[in-house]
Tab-separated table of C-alpha atoms in Angstrom:
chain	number	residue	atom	x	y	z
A	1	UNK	CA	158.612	-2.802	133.655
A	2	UNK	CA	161.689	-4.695	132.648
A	3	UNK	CA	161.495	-7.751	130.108
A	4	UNK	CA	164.729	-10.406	129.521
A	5	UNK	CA	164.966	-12.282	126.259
A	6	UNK	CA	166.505	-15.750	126.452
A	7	UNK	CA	167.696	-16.518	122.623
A	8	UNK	CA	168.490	-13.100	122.143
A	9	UNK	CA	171.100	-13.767	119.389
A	10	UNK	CA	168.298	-15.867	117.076
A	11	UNK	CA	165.696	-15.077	114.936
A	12	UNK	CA	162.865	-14.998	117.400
A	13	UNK	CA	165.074	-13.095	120.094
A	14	UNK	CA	166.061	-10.242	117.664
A	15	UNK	CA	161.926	-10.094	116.344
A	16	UNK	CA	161.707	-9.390	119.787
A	17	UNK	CA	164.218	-7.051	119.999
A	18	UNK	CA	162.829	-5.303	117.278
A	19	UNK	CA	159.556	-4.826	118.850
A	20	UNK	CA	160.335	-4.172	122.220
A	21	UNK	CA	162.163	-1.260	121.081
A	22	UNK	CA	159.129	0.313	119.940
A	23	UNK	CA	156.955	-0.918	123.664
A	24	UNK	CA	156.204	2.188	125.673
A	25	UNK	CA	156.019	0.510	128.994
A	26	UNK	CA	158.443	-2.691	128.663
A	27	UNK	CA	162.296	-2.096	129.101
A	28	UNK	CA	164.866	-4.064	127.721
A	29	UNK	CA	166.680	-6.352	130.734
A	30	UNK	CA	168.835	-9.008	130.623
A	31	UNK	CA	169.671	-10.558	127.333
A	32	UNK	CA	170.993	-14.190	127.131
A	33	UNK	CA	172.079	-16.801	124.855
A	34	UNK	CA	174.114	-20.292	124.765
A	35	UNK	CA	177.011	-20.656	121.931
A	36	UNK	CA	176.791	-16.480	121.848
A	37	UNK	CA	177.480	-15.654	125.254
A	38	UNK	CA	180.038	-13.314	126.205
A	39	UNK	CA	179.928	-11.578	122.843
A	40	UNK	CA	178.179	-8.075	121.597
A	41	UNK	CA	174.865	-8.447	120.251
A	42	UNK	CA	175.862	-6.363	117.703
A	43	UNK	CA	177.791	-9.025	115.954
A	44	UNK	CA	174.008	-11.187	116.055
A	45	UNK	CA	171.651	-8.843	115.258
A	46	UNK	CA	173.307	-5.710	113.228
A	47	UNK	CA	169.396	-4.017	112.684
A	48	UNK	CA	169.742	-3.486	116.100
A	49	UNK	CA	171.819	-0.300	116.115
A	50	UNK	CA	170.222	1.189	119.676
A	51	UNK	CA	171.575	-2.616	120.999
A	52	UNK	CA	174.784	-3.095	119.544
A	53	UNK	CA	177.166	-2.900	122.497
A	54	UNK	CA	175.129	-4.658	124.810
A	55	UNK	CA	177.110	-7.905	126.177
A	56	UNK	CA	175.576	-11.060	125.753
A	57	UNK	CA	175.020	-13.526	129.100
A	58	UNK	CA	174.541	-16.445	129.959
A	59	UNK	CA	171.386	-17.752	130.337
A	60	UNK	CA	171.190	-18.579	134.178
A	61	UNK	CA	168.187	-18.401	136.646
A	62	UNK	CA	170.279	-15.640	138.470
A	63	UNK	CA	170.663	-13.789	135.089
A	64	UNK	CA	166.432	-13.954	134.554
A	65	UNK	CA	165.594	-12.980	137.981
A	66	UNK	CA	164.395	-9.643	138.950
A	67	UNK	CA	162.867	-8.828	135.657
A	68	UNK	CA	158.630	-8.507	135.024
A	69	UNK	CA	158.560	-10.380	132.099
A	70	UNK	CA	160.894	-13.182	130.581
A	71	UNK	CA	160.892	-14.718	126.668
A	72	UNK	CA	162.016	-17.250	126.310
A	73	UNK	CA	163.616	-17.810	122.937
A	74	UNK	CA	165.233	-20.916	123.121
A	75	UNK	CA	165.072	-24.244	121.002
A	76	UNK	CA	162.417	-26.775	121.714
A	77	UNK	CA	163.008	-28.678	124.945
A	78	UNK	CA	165.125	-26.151	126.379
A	79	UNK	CA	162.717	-24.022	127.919
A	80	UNK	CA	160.927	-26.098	130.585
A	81	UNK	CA	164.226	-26.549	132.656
A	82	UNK	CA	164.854	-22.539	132.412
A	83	UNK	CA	161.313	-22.084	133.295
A	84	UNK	CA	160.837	-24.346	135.993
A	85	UNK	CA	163.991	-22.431	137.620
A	86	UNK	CA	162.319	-18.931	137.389
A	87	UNK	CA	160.026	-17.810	140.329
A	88	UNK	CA	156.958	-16.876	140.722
A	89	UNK	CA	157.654	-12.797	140.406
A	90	UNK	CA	157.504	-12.899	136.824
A	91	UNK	CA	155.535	-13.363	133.760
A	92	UNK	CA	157.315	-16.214	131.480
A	93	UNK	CA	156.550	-16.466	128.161
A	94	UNK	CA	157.695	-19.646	126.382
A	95	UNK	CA	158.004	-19.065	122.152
A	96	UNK	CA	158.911	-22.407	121.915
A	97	UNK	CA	156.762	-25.780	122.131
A	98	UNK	CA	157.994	-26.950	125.435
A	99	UNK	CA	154.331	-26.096	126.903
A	100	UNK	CA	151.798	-25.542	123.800
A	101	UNK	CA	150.347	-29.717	123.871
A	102	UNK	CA	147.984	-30.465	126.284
A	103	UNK	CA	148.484	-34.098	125.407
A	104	UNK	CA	151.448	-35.933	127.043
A	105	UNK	CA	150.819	-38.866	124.225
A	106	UNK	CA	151.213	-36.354	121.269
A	107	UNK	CA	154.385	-34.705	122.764
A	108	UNK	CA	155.582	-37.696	123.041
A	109	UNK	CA	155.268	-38.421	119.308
A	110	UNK	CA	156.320	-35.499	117.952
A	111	UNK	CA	159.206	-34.362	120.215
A	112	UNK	CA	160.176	-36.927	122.641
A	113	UNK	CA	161.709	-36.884	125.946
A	114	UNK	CA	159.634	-35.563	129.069
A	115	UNK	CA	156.550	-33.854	128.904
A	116	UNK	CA	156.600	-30.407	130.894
A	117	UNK	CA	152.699	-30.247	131.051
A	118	UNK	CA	150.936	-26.772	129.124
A	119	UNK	CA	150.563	-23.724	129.985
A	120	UNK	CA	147.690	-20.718	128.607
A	121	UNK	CA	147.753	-20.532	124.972
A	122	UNK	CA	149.060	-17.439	123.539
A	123	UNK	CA	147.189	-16.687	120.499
A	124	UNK	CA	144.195	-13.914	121.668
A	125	UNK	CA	141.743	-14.087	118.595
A	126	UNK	CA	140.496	-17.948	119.421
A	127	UNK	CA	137.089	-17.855	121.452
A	128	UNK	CA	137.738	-16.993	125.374
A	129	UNK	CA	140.939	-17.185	124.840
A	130	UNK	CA	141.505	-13.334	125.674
A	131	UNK	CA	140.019	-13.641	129.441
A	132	UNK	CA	142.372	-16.763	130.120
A	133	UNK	CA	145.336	-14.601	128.789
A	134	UNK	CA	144.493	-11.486	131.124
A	135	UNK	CA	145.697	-13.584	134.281
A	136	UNK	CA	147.763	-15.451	132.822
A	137	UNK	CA	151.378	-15.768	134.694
A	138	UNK	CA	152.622	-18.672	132.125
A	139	UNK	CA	152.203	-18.171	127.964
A	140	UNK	CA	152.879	-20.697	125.780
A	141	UNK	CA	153.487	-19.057	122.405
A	142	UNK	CA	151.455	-20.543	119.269
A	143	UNK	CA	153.943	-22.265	116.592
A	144	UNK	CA	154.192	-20.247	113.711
A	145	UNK	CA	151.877	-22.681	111.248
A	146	UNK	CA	149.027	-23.145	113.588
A	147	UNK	CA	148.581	-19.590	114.270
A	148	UNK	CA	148.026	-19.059	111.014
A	149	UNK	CA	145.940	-22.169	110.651
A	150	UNK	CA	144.254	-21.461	113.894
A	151	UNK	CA	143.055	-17.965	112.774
A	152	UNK	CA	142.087	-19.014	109.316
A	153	UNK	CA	139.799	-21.719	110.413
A	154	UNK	CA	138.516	-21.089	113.608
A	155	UNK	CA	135.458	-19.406	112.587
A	156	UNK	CA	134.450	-22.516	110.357
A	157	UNK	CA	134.277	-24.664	113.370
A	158	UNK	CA	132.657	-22.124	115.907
A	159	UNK	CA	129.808	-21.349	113.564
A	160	UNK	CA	129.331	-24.940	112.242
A	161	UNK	CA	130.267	-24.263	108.873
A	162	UNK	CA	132.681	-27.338	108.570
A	163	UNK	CA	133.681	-30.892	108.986
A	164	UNK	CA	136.163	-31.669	111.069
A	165	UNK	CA	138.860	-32.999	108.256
A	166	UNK	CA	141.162	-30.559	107.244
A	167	UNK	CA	144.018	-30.096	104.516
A	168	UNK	CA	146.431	-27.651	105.088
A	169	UNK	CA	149.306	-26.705	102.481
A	170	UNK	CA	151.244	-24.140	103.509
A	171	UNK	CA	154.649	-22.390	102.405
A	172	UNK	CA	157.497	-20.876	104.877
A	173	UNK	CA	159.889	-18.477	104.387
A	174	UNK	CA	163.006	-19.895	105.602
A	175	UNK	CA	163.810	-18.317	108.942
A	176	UNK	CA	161.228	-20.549	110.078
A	177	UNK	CA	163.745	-22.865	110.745
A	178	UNK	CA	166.009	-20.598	112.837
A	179	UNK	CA	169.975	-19.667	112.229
A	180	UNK	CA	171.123	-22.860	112.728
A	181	UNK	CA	173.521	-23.879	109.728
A	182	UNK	CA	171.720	-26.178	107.939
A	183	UNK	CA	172.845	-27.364	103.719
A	184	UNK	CA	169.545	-27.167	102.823
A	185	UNK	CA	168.786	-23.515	103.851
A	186	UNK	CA	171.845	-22.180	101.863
A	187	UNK	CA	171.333	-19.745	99.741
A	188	UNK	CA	172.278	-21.706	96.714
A	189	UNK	CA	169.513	-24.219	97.487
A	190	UNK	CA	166.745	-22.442	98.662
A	191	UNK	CA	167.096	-19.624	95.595
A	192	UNK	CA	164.640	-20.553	92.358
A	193	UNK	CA	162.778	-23.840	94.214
A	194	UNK	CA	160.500	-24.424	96.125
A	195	UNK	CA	160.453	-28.066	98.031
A	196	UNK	CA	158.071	-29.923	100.791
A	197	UNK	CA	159.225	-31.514	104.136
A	198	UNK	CA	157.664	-32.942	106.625
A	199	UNK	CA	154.969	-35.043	104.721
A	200	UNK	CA	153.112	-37.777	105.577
A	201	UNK	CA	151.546	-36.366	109.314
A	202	UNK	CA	155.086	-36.245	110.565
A	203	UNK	CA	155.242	-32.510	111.196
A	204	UNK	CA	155.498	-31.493	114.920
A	205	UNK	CA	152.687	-28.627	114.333
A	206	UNK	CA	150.556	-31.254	113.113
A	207	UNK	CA	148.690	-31.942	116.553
A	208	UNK	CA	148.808	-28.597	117.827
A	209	UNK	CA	146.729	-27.525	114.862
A	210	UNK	CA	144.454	-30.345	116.224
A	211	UNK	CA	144.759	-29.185	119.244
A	212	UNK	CA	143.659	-25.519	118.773
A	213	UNK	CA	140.816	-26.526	116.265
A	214	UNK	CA	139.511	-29.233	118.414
A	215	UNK	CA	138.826	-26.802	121.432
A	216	UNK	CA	136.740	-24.474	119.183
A	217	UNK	CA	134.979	-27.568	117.561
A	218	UNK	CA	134.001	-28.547	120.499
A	219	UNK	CA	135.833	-32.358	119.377
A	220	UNK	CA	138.341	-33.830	117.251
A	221	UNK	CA	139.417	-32.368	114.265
A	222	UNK	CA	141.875	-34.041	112.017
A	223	UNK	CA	144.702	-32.041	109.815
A	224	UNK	CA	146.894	-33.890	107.178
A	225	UNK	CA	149.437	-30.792	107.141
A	226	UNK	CA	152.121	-30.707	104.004
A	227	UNK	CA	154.608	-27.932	104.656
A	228	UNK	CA	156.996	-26.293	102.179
A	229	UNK	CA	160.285	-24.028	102.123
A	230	UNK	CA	159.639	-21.032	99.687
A	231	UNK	CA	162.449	-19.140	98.778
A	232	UNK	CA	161.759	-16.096	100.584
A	233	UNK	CA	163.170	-15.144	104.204
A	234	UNK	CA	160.504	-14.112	106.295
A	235	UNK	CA	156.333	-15.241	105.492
A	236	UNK	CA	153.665	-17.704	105.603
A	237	UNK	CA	150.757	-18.742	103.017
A	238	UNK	CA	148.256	-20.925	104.128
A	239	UNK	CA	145.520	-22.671	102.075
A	240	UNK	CA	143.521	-24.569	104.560
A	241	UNK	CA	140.335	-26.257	102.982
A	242	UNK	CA	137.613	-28.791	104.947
A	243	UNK	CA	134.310	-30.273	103.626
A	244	UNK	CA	131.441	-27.449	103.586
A	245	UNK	CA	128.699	-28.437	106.385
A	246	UNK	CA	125.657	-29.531	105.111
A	247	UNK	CA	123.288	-26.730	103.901
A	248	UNK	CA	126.108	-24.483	104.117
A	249	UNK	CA	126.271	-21.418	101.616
A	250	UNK	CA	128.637	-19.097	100.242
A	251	UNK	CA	127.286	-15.886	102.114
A	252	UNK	CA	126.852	-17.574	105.185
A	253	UNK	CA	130.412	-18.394	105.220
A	254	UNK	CA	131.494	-14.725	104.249
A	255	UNK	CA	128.649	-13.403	107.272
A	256	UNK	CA	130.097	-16.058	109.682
A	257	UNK	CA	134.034	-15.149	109.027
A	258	UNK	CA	133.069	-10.827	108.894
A	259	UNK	CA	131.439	-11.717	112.563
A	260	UNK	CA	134.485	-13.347	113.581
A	261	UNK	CA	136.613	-11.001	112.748
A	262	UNK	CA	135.090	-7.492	112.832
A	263	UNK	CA	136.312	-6.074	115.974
A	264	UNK	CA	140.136	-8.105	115.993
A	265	UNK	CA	142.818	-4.984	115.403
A	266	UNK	CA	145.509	-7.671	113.904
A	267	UNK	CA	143.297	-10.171	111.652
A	268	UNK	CA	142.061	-8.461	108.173
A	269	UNK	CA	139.608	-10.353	106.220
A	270	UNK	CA	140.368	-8.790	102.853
A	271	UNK	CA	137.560	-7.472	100.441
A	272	UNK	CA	135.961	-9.869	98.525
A	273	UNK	CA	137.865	-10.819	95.574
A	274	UNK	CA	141.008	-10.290	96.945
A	275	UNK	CA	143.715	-12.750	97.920
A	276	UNK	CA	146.564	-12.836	100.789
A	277	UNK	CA	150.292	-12.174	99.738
A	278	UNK	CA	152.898	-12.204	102.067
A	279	UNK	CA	153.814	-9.151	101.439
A	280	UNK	CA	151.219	-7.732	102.900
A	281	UNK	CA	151.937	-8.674	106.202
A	282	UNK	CA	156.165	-8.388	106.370
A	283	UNK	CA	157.153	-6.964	110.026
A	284	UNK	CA	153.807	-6.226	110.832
A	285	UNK	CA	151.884	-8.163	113.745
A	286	UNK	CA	148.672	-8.473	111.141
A	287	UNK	CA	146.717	-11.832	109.327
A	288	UNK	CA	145.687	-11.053	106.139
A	289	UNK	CA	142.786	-12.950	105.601
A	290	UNK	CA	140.184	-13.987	102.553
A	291	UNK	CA	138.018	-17.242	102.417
A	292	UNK	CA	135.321	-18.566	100.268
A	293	UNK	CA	132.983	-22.054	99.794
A	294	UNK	CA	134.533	-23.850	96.732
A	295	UNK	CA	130.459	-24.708	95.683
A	296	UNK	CA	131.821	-27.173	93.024
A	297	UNK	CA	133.671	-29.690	95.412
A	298	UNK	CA	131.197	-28.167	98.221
A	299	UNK	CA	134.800	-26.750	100.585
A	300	UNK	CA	135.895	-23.943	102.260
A	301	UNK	CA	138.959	-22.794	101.415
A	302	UNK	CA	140.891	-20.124	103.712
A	303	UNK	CA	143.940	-18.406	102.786
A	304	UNK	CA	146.294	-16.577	105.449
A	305	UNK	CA	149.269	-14.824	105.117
A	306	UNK	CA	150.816	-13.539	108.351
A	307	UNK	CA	154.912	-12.673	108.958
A	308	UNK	CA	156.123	-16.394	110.550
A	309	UNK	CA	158.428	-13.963	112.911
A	310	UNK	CA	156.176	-11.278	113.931
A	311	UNK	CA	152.352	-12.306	114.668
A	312	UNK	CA	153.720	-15.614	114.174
A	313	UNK	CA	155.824	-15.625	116.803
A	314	UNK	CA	157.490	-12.416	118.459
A	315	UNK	CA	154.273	-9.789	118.513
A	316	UNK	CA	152.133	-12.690	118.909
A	317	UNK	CA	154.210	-12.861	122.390
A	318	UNK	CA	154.055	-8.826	123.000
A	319	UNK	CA	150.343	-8.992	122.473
A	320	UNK	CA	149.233	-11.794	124.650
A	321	UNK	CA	151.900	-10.017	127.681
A	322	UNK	CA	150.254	-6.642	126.830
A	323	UNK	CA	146.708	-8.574	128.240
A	324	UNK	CA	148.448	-10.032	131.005
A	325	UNK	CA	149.946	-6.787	132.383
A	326	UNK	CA	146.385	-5.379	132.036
A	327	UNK	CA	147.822	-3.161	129.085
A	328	UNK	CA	145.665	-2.360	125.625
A	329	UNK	CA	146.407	-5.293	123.324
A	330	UNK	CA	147.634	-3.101	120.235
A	331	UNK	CA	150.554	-1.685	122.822
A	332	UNK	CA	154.246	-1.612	121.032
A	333	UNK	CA	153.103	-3.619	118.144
A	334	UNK	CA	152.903	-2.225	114.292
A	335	UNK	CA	150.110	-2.487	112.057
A	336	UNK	CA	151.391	-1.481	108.958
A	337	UNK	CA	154.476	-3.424	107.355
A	338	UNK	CA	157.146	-3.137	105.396
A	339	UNK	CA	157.169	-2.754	101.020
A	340	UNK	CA	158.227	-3.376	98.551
């Protein structure tokens, strides 16, 4: 079967690159781009040694067409119109946000413009989620944040263990913000400091953490979300804390999150004790995961570290297409990562 990748000069597109490479049953189509077109994508993505001489296109219906599965690796409302253009034939897989919200208000808040209506949710691990994926001919590709805020709290709400007001703090490596030029993501800035954006509920994650949390609550579940820009290049840490249920105890929050988690090949709920790094999780398509009940302030706190590239976005793609085409779920994508 033959995949295109739309974006494949950015961040997302090479992760996805990188991956495919190693995918026993997907070949490597078309590859597009905007400003990029027309040149090698050797001169984009120089890891990609097996790629190199491969001419960018343009990315045009007629360029997507005839392939089994298209990413789409484009900037936020860019995808719908590319999408909307592609037929029936294929399997499209949209990593940006153009079709994660299910509410037209909320889009409207965070993003603007028209609202091109949602599509399956690709992030396999929430409840059910896996038998809507495995017929799935649209995927809308989790932002990078709530999948790991997603996996990390998920089990709190299907088991009853928490109320439904969370805090989430969480730090980003910054390819998180793609290769656009930007002053702030200079080397010279980001090196030695660490700094917060997006405060105050204005983050465009923000309601697609809701979103996601709410389904498995079973209701509405608020976030107040304060991101930050670490100075690394690739890697999330989450610390995501809500009010303990009542009654609620420290082993039944350790039973409830081993239960959740005990048969998922990509989520590891660490030993007891231990604590996520980012590190452990660079390249591969793997959560690291610990939590505990904080019994003096009565919360439970969850910590997450996944790679924001790979089960944060790229492999998080692979692995909800590997359902789709009726392939095993662990197909092309790497458990172990990369150290030191």
């Amino acid at each position: 079967m033959r995949a295109a990748i739309a974006g494949a000069s950015g961040y997302a597109g090479g992760e996805l690159l990188r991956l495919l490479l190693s995918h026993p049953e997907l070949e490597i189509g078309a590859l597009t781009a905007a400003s990029s077109a027309g040149g090698k994508l050797g001169e984009h993505q120089p890891h990609l040694p097996q790629l190199a001489d491969r001419t960018i296109l343009e990315t045009t219906p007629e360029t997507l067409q005839g392939h089994d599965v298209v990413f789409l690796a484009l900037p936020h409302g860019h995808s719908a119109e590319v999408a909307a253009a592609i037929g029936d034939g294929a399997i499209v897989v949209d990593c940006g946000a153009d079709h994660r919200l299910t509410d037209e208000r909320a889009w409207q808040e965070f993003y603007g413009g028209q609202h091109a209506g949602s599509w399956p949710y690709g992030l396999p691990e929430l409840p059910g989620q896996r038998e809507i994926l495995a017929t799935a001919r649209r995927i809308a590709v989790p932002g990078c944040y709530p999948t790991a805020v997603a996996l990390a709290l998920f089990p709190a709400f299907q088991y009853g263990l928490a109320e439904p007001d969370v805090v989430v703090v969480a730090a980003s490596g910054t390819s998180g913000a793609g290769k656009s030029l930007k002053p702030n993501l200079l080397g010279s800035e980001v090196m030695g400091s660490v700094s917060a954006y997006g405060v105050g509920g204005v983050h465009r994650h923000t309601p697609e953490m809701e979103q996601s949390l709410g389904a498995v609550a079973g209701g509405p579940v608020r976030v107040s979300f304060t991101p930050t820009l670490a100075p690394m290049s690739r890697g999330i840490l989450a610390t995501c804390t809500a009010p303990a249920a009542p009654g609620v105890t420290a082993n039944a929050v350790r039973q409830a999150y081993e239960a959740a988690f005990a048969k998922e090949p990509f989520v590891r709920l660490l030993p007891e004790g231990a604590w996520p790094a980012t590190a452990m999780t660079y390249g591969a398509n793997t959560a690291a995961l610990q939590v505990t009940l904080d019994e003096r302030s009565n919360r439970l706190v969850a910590v997450i570290a996944i790679d924001n590239l790979t089960k944060g976005t790229a492999g998080g793609a692979i692995q909800s297409v590997n359902l789709a085409l009726g392939l095993p779920e662990e197909t092309g994508l790497p458990l172990t990562g990369v150290a030191p």
